[in-house]
Tab-separated table of C-alpha atoms in Angstrom:
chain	number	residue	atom	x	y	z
A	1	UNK	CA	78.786	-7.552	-23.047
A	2	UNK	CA	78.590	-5.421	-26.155
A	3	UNK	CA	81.486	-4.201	-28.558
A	4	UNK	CA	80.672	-0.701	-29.588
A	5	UNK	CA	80.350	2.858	-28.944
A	6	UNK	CA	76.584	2.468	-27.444
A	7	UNK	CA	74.289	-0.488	-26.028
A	8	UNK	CA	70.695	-0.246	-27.322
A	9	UNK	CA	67.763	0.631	-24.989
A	10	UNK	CA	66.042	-3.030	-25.506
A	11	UNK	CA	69.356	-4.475	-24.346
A	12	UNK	CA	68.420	-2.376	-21.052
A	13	UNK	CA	66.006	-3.033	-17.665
A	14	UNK	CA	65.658	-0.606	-15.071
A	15	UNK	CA	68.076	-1.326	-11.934
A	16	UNK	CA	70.655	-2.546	-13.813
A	17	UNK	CA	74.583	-1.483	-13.862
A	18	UNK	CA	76.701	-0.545	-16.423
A	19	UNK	CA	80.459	0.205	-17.139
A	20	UNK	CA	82.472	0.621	-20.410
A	21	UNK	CA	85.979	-0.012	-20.931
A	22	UNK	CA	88.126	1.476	-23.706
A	23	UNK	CA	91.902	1.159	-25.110
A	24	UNK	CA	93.111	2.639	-28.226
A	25	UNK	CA	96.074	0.975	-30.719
A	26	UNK	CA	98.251	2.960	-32.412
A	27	UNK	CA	98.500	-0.230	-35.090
A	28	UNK	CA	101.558	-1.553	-32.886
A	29	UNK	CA	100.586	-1.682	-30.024
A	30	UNK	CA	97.708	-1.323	-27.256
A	31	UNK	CA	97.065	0.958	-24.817
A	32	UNK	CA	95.981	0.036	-21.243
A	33	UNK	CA	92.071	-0.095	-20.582
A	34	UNK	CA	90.625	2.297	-19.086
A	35	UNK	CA	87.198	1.873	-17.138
A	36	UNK	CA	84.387	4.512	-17.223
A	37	UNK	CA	82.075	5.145	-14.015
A	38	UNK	CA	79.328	2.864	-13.380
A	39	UNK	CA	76.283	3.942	-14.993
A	40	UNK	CA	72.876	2.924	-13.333
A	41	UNK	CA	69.408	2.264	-15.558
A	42	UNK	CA	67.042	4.075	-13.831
A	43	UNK	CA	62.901	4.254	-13.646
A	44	UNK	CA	60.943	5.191	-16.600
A	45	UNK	CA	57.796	6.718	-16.243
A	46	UNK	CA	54.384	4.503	-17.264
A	47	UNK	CA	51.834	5.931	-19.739
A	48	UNK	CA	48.236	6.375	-19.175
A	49	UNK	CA	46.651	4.088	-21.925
A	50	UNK	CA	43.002	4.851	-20.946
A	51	UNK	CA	40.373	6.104	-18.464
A	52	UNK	CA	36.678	4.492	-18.187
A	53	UNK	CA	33.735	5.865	-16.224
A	54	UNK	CA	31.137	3.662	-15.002
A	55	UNK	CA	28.668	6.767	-16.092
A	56	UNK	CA	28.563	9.629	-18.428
A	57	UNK	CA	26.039	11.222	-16.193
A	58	UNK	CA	24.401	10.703	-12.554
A	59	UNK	CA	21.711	11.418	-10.620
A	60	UNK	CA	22.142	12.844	-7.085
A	61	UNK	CA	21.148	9.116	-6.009
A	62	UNK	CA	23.862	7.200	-8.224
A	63	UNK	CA	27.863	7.116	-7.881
A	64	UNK	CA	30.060	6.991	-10.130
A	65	UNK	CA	33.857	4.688	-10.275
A	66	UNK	CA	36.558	5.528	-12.645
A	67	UNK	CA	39.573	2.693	-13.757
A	68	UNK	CA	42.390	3.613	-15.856
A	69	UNK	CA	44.696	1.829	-17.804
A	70	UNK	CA	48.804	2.178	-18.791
A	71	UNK	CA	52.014	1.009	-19.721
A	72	UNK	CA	55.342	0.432	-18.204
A	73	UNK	CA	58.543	-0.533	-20.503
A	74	UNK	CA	59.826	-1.063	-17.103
A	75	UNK	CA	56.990	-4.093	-16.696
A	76	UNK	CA	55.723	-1.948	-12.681
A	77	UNK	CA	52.619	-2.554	-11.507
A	78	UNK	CA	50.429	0.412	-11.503
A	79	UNK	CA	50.895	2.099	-8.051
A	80	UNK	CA	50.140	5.763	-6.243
A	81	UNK	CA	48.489	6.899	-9.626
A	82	UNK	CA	46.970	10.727	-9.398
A	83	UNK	CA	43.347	11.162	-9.652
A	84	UNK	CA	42.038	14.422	-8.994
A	85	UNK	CA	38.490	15.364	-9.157
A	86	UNK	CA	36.847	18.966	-9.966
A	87	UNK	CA	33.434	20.190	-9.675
A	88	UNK	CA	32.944	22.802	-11.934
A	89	UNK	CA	36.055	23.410	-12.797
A	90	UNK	CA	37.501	23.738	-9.392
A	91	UNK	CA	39.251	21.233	-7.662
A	92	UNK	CA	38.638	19.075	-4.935
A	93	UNK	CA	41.011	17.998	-2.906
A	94	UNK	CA	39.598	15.799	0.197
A	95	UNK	CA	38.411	13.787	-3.268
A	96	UNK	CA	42.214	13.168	-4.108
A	97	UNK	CA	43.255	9.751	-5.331
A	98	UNK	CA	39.282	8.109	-4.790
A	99	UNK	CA	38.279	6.063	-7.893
A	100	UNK	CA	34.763	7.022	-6.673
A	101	UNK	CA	32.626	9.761	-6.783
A	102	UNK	CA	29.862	8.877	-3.975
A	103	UNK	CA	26.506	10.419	-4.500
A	104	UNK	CA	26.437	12.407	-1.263
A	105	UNK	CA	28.946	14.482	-3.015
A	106	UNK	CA	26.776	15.652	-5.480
A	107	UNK	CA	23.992	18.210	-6.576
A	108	UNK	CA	21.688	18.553	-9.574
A	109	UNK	CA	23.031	20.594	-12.316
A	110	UNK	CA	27.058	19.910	-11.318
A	111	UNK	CA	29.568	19.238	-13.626
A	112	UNK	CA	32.618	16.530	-12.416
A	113	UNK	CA	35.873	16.542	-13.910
A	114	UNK	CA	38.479	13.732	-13.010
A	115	UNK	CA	41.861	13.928	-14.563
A	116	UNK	CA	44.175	10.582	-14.318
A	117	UNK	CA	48.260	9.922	-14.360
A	118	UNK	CA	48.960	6.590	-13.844
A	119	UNK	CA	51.777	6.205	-11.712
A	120	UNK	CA	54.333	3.113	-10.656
A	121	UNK	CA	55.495	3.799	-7.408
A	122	UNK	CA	58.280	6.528	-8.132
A	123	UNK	CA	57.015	8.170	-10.990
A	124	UNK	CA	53.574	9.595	-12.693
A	125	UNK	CA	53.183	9.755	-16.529
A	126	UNK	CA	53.504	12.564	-18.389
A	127	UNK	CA	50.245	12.346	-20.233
A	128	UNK	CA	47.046	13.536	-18.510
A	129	UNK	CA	43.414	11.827	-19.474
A	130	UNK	CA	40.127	13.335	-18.527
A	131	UNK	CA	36.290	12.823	-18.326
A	132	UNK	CA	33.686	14.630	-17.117
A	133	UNK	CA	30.192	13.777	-15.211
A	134	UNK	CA	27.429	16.053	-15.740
A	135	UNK	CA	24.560	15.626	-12.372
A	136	UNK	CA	21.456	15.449	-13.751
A	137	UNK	CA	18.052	15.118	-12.197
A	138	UNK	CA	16.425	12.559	-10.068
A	139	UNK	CA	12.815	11.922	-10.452
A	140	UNK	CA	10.554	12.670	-7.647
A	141	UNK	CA	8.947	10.257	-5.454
A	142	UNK	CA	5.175	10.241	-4.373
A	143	UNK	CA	3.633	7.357	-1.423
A	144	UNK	CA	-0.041	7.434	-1.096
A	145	UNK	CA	-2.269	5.229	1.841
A	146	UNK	CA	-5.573	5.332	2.191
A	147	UNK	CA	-8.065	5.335	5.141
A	148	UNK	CA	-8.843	2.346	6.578
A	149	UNK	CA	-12.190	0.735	6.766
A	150	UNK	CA	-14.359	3.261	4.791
A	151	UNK	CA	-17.813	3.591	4.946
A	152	UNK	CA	-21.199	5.992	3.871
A	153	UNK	CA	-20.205	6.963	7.283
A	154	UNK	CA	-16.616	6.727	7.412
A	155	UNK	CA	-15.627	8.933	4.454
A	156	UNK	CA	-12.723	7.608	2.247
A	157	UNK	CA	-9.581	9.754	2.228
A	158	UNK	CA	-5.668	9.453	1.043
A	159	UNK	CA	-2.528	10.644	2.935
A	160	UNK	CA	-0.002	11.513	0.693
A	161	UNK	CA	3.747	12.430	0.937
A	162	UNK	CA	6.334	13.056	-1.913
A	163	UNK	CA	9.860	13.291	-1.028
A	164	UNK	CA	12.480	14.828	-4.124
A	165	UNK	CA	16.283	14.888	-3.637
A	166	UNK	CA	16.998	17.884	-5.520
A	167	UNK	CA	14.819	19.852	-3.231
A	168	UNK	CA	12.588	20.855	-6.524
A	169	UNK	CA	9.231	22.290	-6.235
A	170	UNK	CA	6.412	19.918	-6.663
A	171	UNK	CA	3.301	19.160	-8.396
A	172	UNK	CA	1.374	16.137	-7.381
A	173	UNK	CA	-1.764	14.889	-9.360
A	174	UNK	CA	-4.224	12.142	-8.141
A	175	UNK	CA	-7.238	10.897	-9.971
A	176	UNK	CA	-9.823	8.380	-8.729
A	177	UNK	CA	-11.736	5.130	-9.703
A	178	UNK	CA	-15.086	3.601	-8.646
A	179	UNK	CA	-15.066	-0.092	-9.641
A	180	UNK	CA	-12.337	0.829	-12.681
A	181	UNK	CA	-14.054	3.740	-13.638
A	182	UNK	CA	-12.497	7.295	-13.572
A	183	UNK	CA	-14.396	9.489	-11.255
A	184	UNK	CA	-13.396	13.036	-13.044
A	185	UNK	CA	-14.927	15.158	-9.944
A	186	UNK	CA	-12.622	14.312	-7.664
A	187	UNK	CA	-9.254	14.765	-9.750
A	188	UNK	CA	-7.072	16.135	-7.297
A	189	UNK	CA	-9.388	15.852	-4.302
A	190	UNK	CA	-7.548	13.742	-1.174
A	191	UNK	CA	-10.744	12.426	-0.025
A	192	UNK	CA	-14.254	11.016	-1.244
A	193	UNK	CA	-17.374	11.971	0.215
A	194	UNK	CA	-19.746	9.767	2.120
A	195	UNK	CA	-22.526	10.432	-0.534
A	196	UNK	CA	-20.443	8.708	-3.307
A	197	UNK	CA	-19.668	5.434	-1.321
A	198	UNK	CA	-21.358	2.231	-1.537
A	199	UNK	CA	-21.155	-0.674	0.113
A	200	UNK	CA	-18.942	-3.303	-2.244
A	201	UNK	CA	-17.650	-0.704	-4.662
A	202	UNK	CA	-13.676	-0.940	-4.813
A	203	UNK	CA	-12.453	2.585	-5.066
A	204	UNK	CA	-8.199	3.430	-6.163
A	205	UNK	CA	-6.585	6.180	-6.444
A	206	UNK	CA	-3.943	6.689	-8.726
A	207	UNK	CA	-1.245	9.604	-7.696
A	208	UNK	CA	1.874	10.891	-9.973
A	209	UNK	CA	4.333	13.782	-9.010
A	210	UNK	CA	6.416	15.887	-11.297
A	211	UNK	CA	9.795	18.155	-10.034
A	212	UNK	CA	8.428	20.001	-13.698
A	213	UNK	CA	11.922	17.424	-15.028
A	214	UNK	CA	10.301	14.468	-14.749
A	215	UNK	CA	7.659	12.762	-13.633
A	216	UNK	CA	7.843	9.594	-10.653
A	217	UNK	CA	6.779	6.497	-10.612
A	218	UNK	CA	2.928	6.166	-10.772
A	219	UNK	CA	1.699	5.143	-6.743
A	220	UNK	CA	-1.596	2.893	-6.660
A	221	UNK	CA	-3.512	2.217	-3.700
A	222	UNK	CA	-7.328	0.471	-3.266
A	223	UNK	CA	-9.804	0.347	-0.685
A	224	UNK	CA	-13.440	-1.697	-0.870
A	225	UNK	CA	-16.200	0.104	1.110
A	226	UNK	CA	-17.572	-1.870	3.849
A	227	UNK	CA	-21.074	-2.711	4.205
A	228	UNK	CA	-22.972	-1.577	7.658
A	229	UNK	CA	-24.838	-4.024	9.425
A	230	UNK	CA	-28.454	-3.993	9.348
A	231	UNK	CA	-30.684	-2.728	12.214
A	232	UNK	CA	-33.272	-5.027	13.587
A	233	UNK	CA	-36.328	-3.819	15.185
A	234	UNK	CA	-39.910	-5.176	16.077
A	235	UNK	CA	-43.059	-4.637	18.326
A	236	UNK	CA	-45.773	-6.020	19.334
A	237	UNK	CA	-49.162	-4.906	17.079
A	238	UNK	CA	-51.576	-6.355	19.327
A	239	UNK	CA	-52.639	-4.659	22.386
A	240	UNK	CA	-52.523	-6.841	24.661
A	241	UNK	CA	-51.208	-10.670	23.978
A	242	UNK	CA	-53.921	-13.530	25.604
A	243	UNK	CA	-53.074	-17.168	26.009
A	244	UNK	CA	-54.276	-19.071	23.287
A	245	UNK	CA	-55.288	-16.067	21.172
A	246	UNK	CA	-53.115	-14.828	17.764
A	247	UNK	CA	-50.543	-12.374	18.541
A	248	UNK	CA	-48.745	-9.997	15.762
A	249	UNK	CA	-45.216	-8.758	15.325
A	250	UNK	CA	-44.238	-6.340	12.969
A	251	UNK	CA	-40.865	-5.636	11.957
A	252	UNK	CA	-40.975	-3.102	9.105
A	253	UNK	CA	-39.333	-0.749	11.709
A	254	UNK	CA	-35.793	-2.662	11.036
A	255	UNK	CA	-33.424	-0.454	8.673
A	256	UNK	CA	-30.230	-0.725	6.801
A	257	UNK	CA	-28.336	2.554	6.265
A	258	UNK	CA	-26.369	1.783	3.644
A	259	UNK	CA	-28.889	-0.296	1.575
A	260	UNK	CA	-32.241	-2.196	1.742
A	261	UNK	CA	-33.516	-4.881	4.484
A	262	UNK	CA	-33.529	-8.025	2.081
A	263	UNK	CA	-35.442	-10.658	4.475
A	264	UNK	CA	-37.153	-11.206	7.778
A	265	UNK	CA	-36.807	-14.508	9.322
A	266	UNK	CA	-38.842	-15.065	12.848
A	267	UNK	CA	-38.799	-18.309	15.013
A	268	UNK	CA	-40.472	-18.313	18.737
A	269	UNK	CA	-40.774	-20.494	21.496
A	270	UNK	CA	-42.870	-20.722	25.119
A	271	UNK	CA	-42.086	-21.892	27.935
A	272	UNK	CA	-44.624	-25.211	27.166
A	273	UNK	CA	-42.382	-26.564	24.715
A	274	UNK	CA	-44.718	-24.908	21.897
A	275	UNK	CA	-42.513	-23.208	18.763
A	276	UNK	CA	-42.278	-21.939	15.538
A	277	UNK	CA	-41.128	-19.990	12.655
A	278	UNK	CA	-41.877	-17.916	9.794
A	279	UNK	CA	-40.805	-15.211	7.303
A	280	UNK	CA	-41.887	-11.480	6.252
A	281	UNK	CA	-42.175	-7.780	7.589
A	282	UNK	CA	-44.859	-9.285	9.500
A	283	UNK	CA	-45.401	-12.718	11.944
A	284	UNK	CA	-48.267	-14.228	14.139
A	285	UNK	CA	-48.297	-17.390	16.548
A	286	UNK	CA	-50.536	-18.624	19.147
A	287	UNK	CA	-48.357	-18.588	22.637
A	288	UNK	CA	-49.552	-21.055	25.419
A	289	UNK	CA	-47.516	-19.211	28.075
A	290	UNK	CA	-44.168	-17.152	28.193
A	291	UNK	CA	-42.517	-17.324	24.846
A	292	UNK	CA	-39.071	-15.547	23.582
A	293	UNK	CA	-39.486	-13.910	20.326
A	294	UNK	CA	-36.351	-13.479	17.795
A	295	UNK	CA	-36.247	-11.393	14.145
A	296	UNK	CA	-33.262	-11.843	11.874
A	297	UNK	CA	-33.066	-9.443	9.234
A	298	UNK	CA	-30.614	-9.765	6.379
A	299	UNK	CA	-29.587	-7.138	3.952
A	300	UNK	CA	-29.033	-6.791	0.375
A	301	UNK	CA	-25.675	-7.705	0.842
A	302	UNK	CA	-25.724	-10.611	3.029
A	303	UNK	CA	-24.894	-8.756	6.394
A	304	UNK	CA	-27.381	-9.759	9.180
A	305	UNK	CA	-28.870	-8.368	12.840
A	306	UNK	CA	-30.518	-10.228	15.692
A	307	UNK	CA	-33.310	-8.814	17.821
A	308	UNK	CA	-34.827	-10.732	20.846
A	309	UNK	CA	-38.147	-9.980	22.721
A	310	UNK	CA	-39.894	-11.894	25.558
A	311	UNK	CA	-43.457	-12.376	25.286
A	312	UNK	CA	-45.413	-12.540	28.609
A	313	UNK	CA	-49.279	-13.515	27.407
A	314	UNK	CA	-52.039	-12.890	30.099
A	315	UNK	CA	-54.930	-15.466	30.734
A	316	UNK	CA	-58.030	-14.079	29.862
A	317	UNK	CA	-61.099	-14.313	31.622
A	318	UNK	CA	-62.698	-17.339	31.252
A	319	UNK	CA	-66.991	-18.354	30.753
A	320	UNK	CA	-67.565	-21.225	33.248
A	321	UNK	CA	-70.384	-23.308	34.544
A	322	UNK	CA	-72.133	-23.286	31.402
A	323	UNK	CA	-75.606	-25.085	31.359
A	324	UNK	CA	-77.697	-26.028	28.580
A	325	UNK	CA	-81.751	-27.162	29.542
A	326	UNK	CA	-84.619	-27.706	26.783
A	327	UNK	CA	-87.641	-25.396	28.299
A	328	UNK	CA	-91.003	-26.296	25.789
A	329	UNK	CA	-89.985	-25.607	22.045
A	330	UNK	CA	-86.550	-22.985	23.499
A	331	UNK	CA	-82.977	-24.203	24.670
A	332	UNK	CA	-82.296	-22.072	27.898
A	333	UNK	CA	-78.783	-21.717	28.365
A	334	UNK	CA	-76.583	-20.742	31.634
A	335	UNK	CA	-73.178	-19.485	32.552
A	336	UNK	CA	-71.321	-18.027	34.833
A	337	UNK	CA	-68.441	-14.804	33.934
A	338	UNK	CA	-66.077	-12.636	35.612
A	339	UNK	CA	-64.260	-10.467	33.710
A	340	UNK	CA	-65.353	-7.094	31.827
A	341	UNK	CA	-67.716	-6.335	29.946
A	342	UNK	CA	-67.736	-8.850	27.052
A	343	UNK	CA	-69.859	-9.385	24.093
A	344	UNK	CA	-71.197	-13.520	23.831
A	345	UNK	CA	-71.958	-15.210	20.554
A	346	UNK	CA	-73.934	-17.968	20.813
A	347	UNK	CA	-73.702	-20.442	18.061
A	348	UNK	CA	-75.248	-23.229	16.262
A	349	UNK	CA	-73.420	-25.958	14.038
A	350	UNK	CA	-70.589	-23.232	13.549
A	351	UNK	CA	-72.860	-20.854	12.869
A	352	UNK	CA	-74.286	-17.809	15.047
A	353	UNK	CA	-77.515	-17.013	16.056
A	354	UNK	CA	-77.182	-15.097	18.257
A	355	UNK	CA	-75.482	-12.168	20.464
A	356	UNK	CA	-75.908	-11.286	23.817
């Protein structure tokens, strides 16, 4: 209750109901009271305080959220606010009251506007608050791979793709290392030839790509070149193998094509339980009958190869029935041959004296 021609506004809260009554005195006496219509405090409008934006500017990949802020002398929650976006300068409407502008919305080189009213249910402030977004551009992005298993006969190459969301033009720039080391005549090339590889060397390429903005991140990839297996090869040098007489094997015909035979290593064995083994280009035995004959060659970088030979010797013809008989001052000797035509040293403490 208040005495007085007025009731002040902090005495007031919206919903509230109000009458005055008045009488007059003439000094004497009073006059009836009289009651005044019933006077209802209605809704006042909020303010808009503030507006934040999560970013000042976006790239077509990023979104952006906006939150304001306000005040009610009425105490309402914030409710059915107006937020209406614009994209340079014009509005957009299916954008209406979202507190986020999604990234699908937007394009390089766009300019977003939102303008804010807070609002409490019934009414929006008076006061508008804006911000603006400017789109700016995304950096390009470049993927390399390289060829799998490269050799000296398998040439090394890299497959690459570059994707930009702006749709800019592109300009994509590779460079290449041998074992660290930049290999200047091949900047730019997407493949390596055969005659530069080595077995063992680690070759990476290094690959950038620029929308002529910016430039993406820097895409590394690495490949070792394998090393070939050796060849191995032998034959036979003698003409024809005997039992019991020295047979060679030569394996200078095995080959590496990517490097250098490094060592032989030989081993046989016959059918009579007879074996052996030995090293070098070259190797000789004595078989006493059917023998199987392996090489292993290694190369200069460890890798190895197998070859396997059988070795069928022949008997040879043989000088039987041999007779010695002391004639006078002479030693007559005897024996009997079949075979071809053969040459016969005759020989005495080791030593020969004669042929026949």
């Amino acid at each position: 209750v208040f005495k007085g021609a007025g009731i002040p506004s902090s005495s007031t809260s919206k919903g509230h109901s109000w009458t005055a009554k008045v009488r007059v005195s003439d000094g004497a006496a009073w006059s009836p009271w009289a009651t005044s219509n019933t006077v209802v405090i209605g809704n006042t409008a909020p303010i808009t305080t503030g507006l934040t934006i999560s970013e000042a500017t976006l790239t077509t990949l990023e979104s952006a959220t906006v939150e304001l802020t306000h005040s009610d002398v009425d105490g309402d929650e914030m409710a059915n606010s107006q937020i209406i976006w614009l994209k340079d300068g014009v509005r957009e409407s299916s954008l209406d009251g979202s507190t986020t502008l999604s990234s699908e919305q937007t394009l390089k080189g766009e300019v977003w506007t939102v303008q804010v009213k807070a609002g409490d249910g019934s009414l929006l402030s008076e006061n508008t608050l804006t911000k603006s977004i400017e789109i700016v551009n995304t950096a390009p992005i470049i993927a390399v791979e390289l060829s799998a298993d490269p050799s000296i006969l398998n040439p090394l190459s890299a497959d690459i793709s570059t994707t930009d969301v702006d749709g800019d033009a592109l300009t994509s720039t590779l460079n290449w290392y041998r074992n660290g080391f930049l290999e200047a005549s091949l900047t730019n090339q997407t493949s390596v030839p055969a005659l530069l590889l080595g077995p063992g060397q680690v070759w990476s390429v290094e690959a950038t790509v620029s929308d002529g903005t910016a430039i993406g991140p820097t895409a590394y990839q690495s490949a070792t070149v394998l090393n070939l297996a050796p060849t191995a090869q032998f034959e036979q040098r003698s003409v024809v193998a005997w039992i019991g007489e020295t047979v060679t094997f030569d394996g200078s015909a095995s080959s590496d094509l990517d490097g250098r035979i490094a060592s032989f290593t030989w081993a046989w064995a016959d059918v009579n339980g007879a074996s052996g083994a030995g090293v070098g280009a070259t190797f000789s035995f004595i078989p006493s009958g059917v023998a199987s004959v392996t090489l292993i060659v290694m190369d200069d970088l460890g890798a190895t190869a197998t070859e396997n030979q059988t070795l069928t010797p022949t008997a040879g013809p043989k000088v039987t029935e041999l007779e010695a008989s002391a004639e006078s001052q002479t030693v007559a000797l005897r024996w009997s041959y079949e075979g071809p035509n053969a040459t016969f040293q005759i020989q005495r403490n080791g030593i020969t004296i004669d042929t026949v």
